[in-house]
Short mmCIF file of C-alpha atoms and ligand atoms in Angstrom, two decimals:
data_model
loop_
_atom_site.label_atom_id
_atom_site.label_comp_id
_atom_site.label_asym_id
_atom_site.label_seq_id
_atom_site.Cartn_x
_atom_site.Cartn_y
_atom_site.Cartn_z
CA UNK A 22 -74.70 -89.20 -127.94
CA UNK A 23 -77.19 -87.32 -130.14
CA UNK A 24 -77.97 -88.22 -133.73
CA UNK A 25 -76.18 -85.08 -134.86
CA UNK A 26 -72.92 -85.66 -133.01
CA UNK A 27 -72.30 -89.24 -134.02
CA UNK A 28 -71.25 -90.46 -137.39
CA UNK A 29 -74.35 -92.46 -138.29
CA UNK A 30 -76.62 -91.87 -141.23
CA UNK A 31 -74.25 -92.44 -144.14
CA UNK A 32 -75.00 -94.43 -147.29
CA UNK A 33 -72.65 -95.30 -150.13
CA UNK A 34 -73.83 -97.35 -153.08
CA UNK A 35 -71.16 -99.02 -155.21
CA UNK A 36 -71.75 -100.87 -158.48
CA UNK A 37 -75.25 -101.88 -157.45
CA UNK A 38 -77.12 -104.10 -159.91
CA UNK A 39 -80.55 -105.62 -159.41
CA UNK A 40 -82.09 -108.22 -161.68
CA UNK A 41 -85.67 -109.52 -161.57
CA UNK A 42 -85.02 -112.82 -163.33
CA UNK A 43 -83.64 -111.71 -166.71
CA UNK A 44 -84.76 -108.11 -166.31
CA UNK A 45 -81.88 -105.82 -165.42
CA UNK A 46 -83.77 -103.32 -163.26
CA UNK A 47 -80.88 -101.35 -161.69
CA UNK A 48 -77.76 -100.83 -163.76
CA UNK A 49 -74.53 -100.24 -161.94
CA UNK A 50 -75.62 -97.52 -159.54
CA UNK A 51 -72.91 -95.52 -157.81
CA UNK A 52 -73.83 -92.78 -155.40
CA UNK A 53 -73.24 -91.37 -151.97
CA UNK A 54 -76.45 -90.19 -150.30
CA UNK A 55 -75.82 -86.93 -148.41
CA UNK A 56 -76.13 -87.35 -144.67
CA UNK A 57 -78.80 -85.42 -142.73
CA UNK A 58 -80.27 -84.01 -145.90
CA UNK A 59 -83.38 -84.74 -147.89
CA UNK A 60 -82.67 -86.56 -151.13
CA UNK A 61 -85.43 -86.93 -153.72
CA UNK A 62 -85.31 -89.72 -156.29
CA UNK A 63 -87.10 -88.67 -159.46
CA UNK A 64 -87.63 -90.12 -162.93
CA UNK A 65 -90.36 -91.50 -165.18
CA UNK A 66 -92.52 -94.41 -164.14
CA UNK A 67 -90.73 -97.77 -164.39
CA UNK A 68 -87.21 -96.29 -164.20
CA UNK A 69 -86.37 -98.20 -160.99
CA UNK A 70 -87.11 -95.73 -158.18
CA UNK A 71 -89.06 -98.20 -156.03
CA UNK A 72 -86.56 -100.98 -156.74
CA UNK A 73 -83.74 -98.72 -155.59
CA UNK A 74 -85.56 -97.64 -152.42
CA UNK A 75 -86.37 -101.25 -151.58
CA UNK A 76 -82.63 -101.98 -151.45
CA UNK A 77 -82.18 -99.57 -148.52
CA UNK A 78 -84.03 -101.84 -146.08
CA UNK A 79 -83.57 -105.08 -148.04
CA UNK A 80 -87.28 -105.27 -148.76
CA UNK A 81 -86.11 -106.09 -152.29
CA UNK A 82 -85.29 -109.61 -151.12
CA UNK A 83 -88.97 -110.38 -150.57
CA UNK A 84 -89.25 -110.70 -154.37
CA UNK A 85 -88.61 -114.15 -155.73
CA UNK A 86 -85.98 -114.46 -158.42
CA UNK A 87 -84.20 -111.28 -157.47
CA UNK A 88 -80.46 -111.12 -157.90
CA UNK A 89 -78.33 -108.35 -156.42
CA UNK A 90 -74.68 -107.54 -156.98
CA UNK A 91 -72.47 -104.75 -155.70
CA UNK A 92 -72.19 -103.02 -152.36
CA UNK A 93 -74.71 -101.07 -150.36
CA UNK A 94 -72.90 -99.52 -147.41
CA UNK A 95 -74.98 -98.25 -144.49
CA UNK A 96 -72.80 -96.66 -141.79
CA UNK A 97 -69.90 -98.34 -143.55
CA UNK A 98 -71.35 -101.86 -143.47
CA UNK A 99 -72.43 -103.71 -146.63
CA UNK A 100 -76.05 -104.62 -145.84
CA UNK A 101 -76.12 -107.38 -148.45
CA UNK A 102 -73.30 -109.19 -146.72
CA UNK A 103 -74.83 -112.56 -145.69
CA UNK A 104 -73.52 -112.07 -142.15
CA UNK A 105 -75.67 -108.95 -141.61
CA UNK A 106 -78.95 -109.47 -139.76
CA UNK A 107 -81.93 -108.07 -141.60
CA UNK A 108 -83.61 -106.84 -138.39
CA UNK A 109 -80.61 -104.66 -137.53
CA UNK A 110 -80.96 -102.96 -140.92
CA UNK A 111 -84.74 -102.58 -140.75
CA UNK A 112 -84.44 -100.97 -137.31
CA UNK A 113 -82.37 -98.19 -138.84
CA UNK A 114 -84.87 -97.46 -141.61
CA UNK A 115 -88.29 -95.91 -141.08
CA UNK A 116 -90.43 -96.47 -144.18
CA UNK A 117 -93.49 -94.68 -145.47
CA UNK A 118 -95.16 -96.44 -148.37
CA UNK A 119 -97.51 -95.02 -150.96
CA UNK A 120 -100.47 -96.03 -148.80
CA UNK A 121 -100.33 -96.10 -145.01
CA UNK A 122 -100.35 -99.49 -143.32
CA UNK A 123 -101.37 -98.96 -139.70
CA UNK A 124 -101.29 -102.11 -137.59
CA UNK A 125 -104.76 -103.52 -136.80
CA UNK A 126 -104.80 -102.17 -133.25
CA UNK A 127 -105.36 -98.89 -131.41
CA UNK A 128 -103.58 -95.62 -132.13
CA UNK A 129 -101.74 -95.99 -128.81
CA UNK A 130 -100.63 -99.56 -129.51
CA UNK A 131 -99.41 -98.65 -132.98
CA UNK A 132 -96.86 -96.30 -131.41
CA UNK A 133 -95.82 -98.59 -128.55
CA UNK A 134 -95.53 -101.66 -130.79
CA UNK A 135 -91.90 -101.02 -131.78
CA UNK A 136 -90.65 -99.96 -128.32
CA UNK A 137 -92.37 -103.04 -126.78
CA UNK A 138 -90.64 -105.33 -129.25
CA UNK A 139 -87.38 -103.73 -128.18
CA UNK A 140 -88.15 -104.52 -124.53
CA UNK A 141 -89.82 -101.36 -123.17
CA UNK A 142 -92.34 -102.20 -120.39
CA UNK A 143 -92.62 -99.02 -118.30
CA UNK A 144 -96.20 -97.70 -118.69
CA UNK A 145 -95.44 -94.09 -117.80
CA UNK A 146 -92.57 -94.03 -120.21
CA UNK A 147 -94.71 -95.51 -122.95
CA UNK A 148 -97.45 -92.91 -122.43
CA UNK A 149 -94.76 -90.22 -122.77
CA UNK A 150 -93.44 -91.91 -125.89
CA UNK A 151 -96.90 -91.95 -127.46
CA UNK A 152 -97.42 -88.25 -126.81
CA UNK A 153 -93.92 -87.29 -127.93
CA UNK A 154 -94.04 -89.09 -131.28
CA UNK A 155 -97.64 -88.14 -132.07
CA UNK A 156 -96.55 -84.54 -131.54
CA UNK A 157 -93.51 -85.12 -133.73
CA UNK A 158 -95.84 -86.26 -136.51
CA UNK A 159 -98.30 -83.35 -135.93
CA UNK A 160 -101.11 -85.74 -135.01
CA UNK A 161 -101.40 -85.36 -131.23
CA UNK A 162 -104.02 -82.60 -131.16
CA UNK A 163 -106.30 -84.54 -133.49
CA UNK A 164 -106.18 -87.87 -131.63
CA UNK A 165 -105.31 -87.18 -127.97
CA UNK A 166 -108.91 -87.85 -126.88
CA UNK A 167 -109.21 -91.19 -128.65
CA UNK A 168 -105.86 -92.88 -128.27
CA UNK A 169 -107.50 -96.24 -127.67
CA UNK A 170 -109.67 -96.19 -130.81
CA UNK A 171 -108.64 -98.37 -133.71
CA UNK A 172 -106.09 -96.77 -136.02
CA UNK A 173 -108.21 -97.86 -138.97
CA UNK A 174 -110.83 -95.24 -138.01
CA UNK A 175 -108.44 -92.43 -138.91
CA UNK A 176 -108.45 -90.71 -142.30
CA UNK A 177 -105.79 -91.79 -144.79
CA UNK A 178 -103.81 -88.62 -144.13
CA UNK A 179 -103.93 -89.18 -140.37
CA UNK A 180 -102.95 -92.83 -140.86
CA UNK A 181 -99.88 -91.76 -142.82
CA UNK A 182 -98.87 -89.42 -139.98
CA UNK A 183 -99.48 -92.27 -137.53
CA UNK A 184 -97.16 -94.48 -139.59
CA UNK A 185 -94.54 -91.72 -139.47
CA UNK A 186 -94.92 -91.52 -135.66
CA UNK A 187 -94.68 -95.31 -135.38
CA UNK A 188 -91.53 -95.33 -137.51
CA UNK A 189 -89.90 -92.53 -135.49
CA UNK A 190 -90.69 -94.30 -132.20
CA UNK A 191 -88.03 -96.94 -132.86
CA UNK A 192 -85.35 -94.25 -133.32
CA UNK A 193 -84.29 -94.94 -136.91
CA UNK A 194 -81.34 -93.23 -138.59
CA UNK A 195 -83.01 -92.98 -141.97
CA UNK A 196 -86.51 -92.13 -143.16
CA UNK A 197 -87.53 -93.58 -146.50
CA UNK A 198 -90.65 -92.63 -148.43
CA UNK A 199 -91.97 -94.16 -151.63
CA UNK A 200 -94.30 -91.49 -153.01
CA UNK A 201 -95.56 -91.08 -149.43
CA UNK A 202 -98.01 -88.30 -150.23
CA UNK A 203 -99.45 -89.55 -153.50
CA UNK A 204 -102.58 -91.02 -151.86
CA UNK A 205 -103.13 -88.07 -149.50
CA UNK A 206 -105.28 -84.95 -149.63
CA UNK A 207 -103.37 -81.65 -150.06
CA UNK A 208 -103.53 -80.72 -146.35
CA UNK A 209 -102.14 -84.06 -145.18
CA UNK A 210 -99.48 -83.92 -147.90
CA UNK A 211 -98.41 -80.52 -146.59
CA UNK A 212 -98.16 -81.93 -143.04
CA UNK A 213 -95.90 -84.76 -144.22
CA UNK A 214 -93.74 -82.45 -146.37
CA UNK A 215 -93.40 -80.01 -143.48
CA UNK A 216 -92.38 -82.82 -141.13
CA UNK A 217 -89.75 -84.07 -143.55
CA UNK A 218 -88.28 -80.57 -143.74
CA UNK A 219 -88.16 -80.35 -139.93
CA UNK A 220 -86.75 -83.85 -139.44
CA UNK A 221 -83.96 -83.70 -141.95
CA UNK A 222 -81.52 -82.16 -139.52
CA UNK A 223 -81.69 -85.32 -137.44
CA UNK A 224 -82.25 -88.02 -140.05
CA UNK A 225 -81.02 -88.85 -143.51
CA UNK A 226 -84.22 -88.78 -145.58
CA UNK A 227 -84.73 -90.36 -149.01
CA UNK A 228 -88.02 -89.78 -150.79
CA UNK A 229 -89.19 -91.11 -154.14
CA UNK A 230 -91.51 -88.65 -155.79
CA UNK A 231 -93.12 -88.38 -159.20
CA UNK A 232 -93.91 -84.75 -158.47
CA UNK A 233 -91.26 -82.31 -159.62
CA UNK A 234 -93.04 -79.60 -157.72
CA UNK A 235 -92.71 -81.61 -154.53
CA UNK A 236 -89.03 -82.22 -155.26
CA UNK A 237 -88.56 -78.47 -155.70
CA UNK A 238 -90.27 -77.78 -152.38
CA UNK A 239 -88.50 -80.32 -150.18
CA UNK A 240 -85.30 -81.68 -151.71
CA UNK A 241 -81.74 -80.62 -150.89
CA UNK A 242 -80.33 -83.19 -153.28
CA UNK A 243 -81.82 -84.90 -156.34
CA UNK A 244 -81.13 -88.21 -158.05
CA UNK A 245 -82.54 -88.49 -161.58
CA UNK A 246 -83.04 -92.03 -162.85
CA UNK A 247 -83.92 -93.29 -166.31
CA UNK A 248 -84.32 -96.90 -167.48
CA UNK A 249 -82.56 -98.35 -164.44
CA UNK A 250 -79.62 -95.95 -164.43
CA UNK A 251 -78.70 -92.90 -162.41
CA UNK A 252 -78.31 -90.30 -165.12
CA UNK A 253 -77.45 -87.35 -162.94
CA UNK A 254 -77.39 -86.36 -159.28
CA UNK A 255 -76.57 -83.17 -157.45
CA UNK A 256 -77.78 -80.35 -155.22
CA UNK A 257 -81.48 -79.75 -155.95
CA UNK A 258 -81.24 -76.14 -157.10
CA UNK A 259 -78.38 -76.84 -159.49
CA UNK A 260 -79.88 -79.97 -160.97
CA UNK A 261 -83.29 -78.36 -161.50
CA UNK A 262 -82.05 -75.03 -162.87
CA UNK A 263 -79.04 -76.22 -164.80
CA UNK A 264 -79.25 -79.93 -165.66
CA UNK A 265 -76.14 -81.27 -167.35
CA UNK A 266 -77.61 -84.20 -169.22
CA UNK A 267 -80.14 -83.95 -172.07
CA UNK A 268 -82.40 -86.61 -170.50
CA UNK A 269 -82.51 -84.65 -167.23
CA UNK A 270 -83.26 -81.46 -169.17
CA UNK A 271 -86.15 -83.13 -170.96
CA UNK A 272 -87.53 -84.46 -167.70
CA UNK A 273 -87.32 -81.27 -165.65
CA UNK A 274 -88.74 -79.12 -168.43
CA UNK A 275 -91.66 -81.52 -168.82
CA UNK A 276 -90.72 -82.64 -172.32
CA UNK A 277 -90.56 -86.25 -171.22
CA UNK A 278 -93.90 -87.87 -170.49
P1 ADP B 13 -90.58 -97.05 -160.55
O1 ADP B 13 -90.76 -97.13 -159.08
O2 ADP B 13 -89.58 -96.02 -160.99
O3 ADP B 13 -91.88 -96.85 -161.29
P2 ADP B 13 -89.90 -99.88 -160.36
O4 ADP B 13 -88.72 -99.96 -159.49
O5 ADP B 13 -91.21 -100.24 -159.76
O6 ADP B 13 -89.97 -98.44 -161.05
O7 ADP B 13 -89.68 -100.84 -161.61
C1 ADP B 13 -88.48 -100.84 -162.36
C2 ADP B 13 -88.56 -101.91 -163.44
O8 ADP B 13 -88.54 -103.20 -162.83
C3 ADP B 13 -89.83 -101.85 -164.27
O9 ADP B 13 -89.50 -102.22 -165.58
C4 ADP B 13 -90.73 -102.89 -163.62
O10 ADP B 13 -91.62 -103.43 -164.56
C5 ADP B 13 -89.71 -103.94 -163.14
N1 ADP B 13 -90.19 -104.63 -161.93
C6 ADP B 13 -90.54 -104.04 -160.75
N2 ADP B 13 -90.86 -104.99 -159.83
C7 ADP B 13 -90.72 -106.19 -160.45
C8 ADP B 13 -90.91 -107.55 -160.04
N3 ADP B 13 -91.29 -107.86 -158.80
N4 ADP B 13 -90.67 -108.52 -160.97
C9 ADP B 13 -90.26 -108.20 -162.21
N5 ADP B 13 -90.06 -106.97 -162.66
C10 ADP B 13 -90.28 -105.95 -161.80
MG1 MG B 14 -92.49 -96.85 -157.86
#
């Protein structure tokens, strides 16, 4: 069954609270993330964007002293239920961080790493996988002659595309990005943005961005956060052109620093 036909890729967040010790970082978030669309999370620095994104793949639990309440339903299953295995959640979520983290191995091995963990051994199939996903991430032409060189020799922009290819190679349902282009040159940023736009028909994509211009270019749906709360969310065009809340207005017109 293809990604489009089945019913996967849905997220509902219900009464989600996150505390770092005493600090109440996410305050009763309630939202349904639109499936097979690109959602941008925007808001001033420190408002909780990264904290929220880290809930999607339970990376949040790597912090000590973190306390989470509420429900986070992925494909209908509450991922914070103690019975849920963390690896089954992580497999569904491809993540691009602010800076790329290629594995300390060759370009080729970076792509085959995930499939090998999941039991793939067929060499011909793996070579096809490498080519397919490097093409998906618009990197193939630049690296096809040096697939066995270390990934660390690539530019930052190429590394980020490699990380995208690596993430896609384990067939996730969701792609998450935490300011994934903020460390990249303009050309590499364009490549990543373009890829997101192409991939959103197949994946549910959630991207944190501090760039309103980027949000305008790529988002179908926007979530505006402020001091740990979701203030407003809606279709991108509507929210940007006709915000309902004063705080959103101030942010999108640049009145809020
Ligand atoms: P954003 O990504 O929007 O800049 P964050 O999610 O990083 O915001 O941070 C939200 C709030 O939580 C901030 O006040 C920040 O200082 C606090 N915070 C983030 N990470 C931690 C942590 N590991 N321990 C304690 N407080 C944290
Ligand atoms: Mg952040």
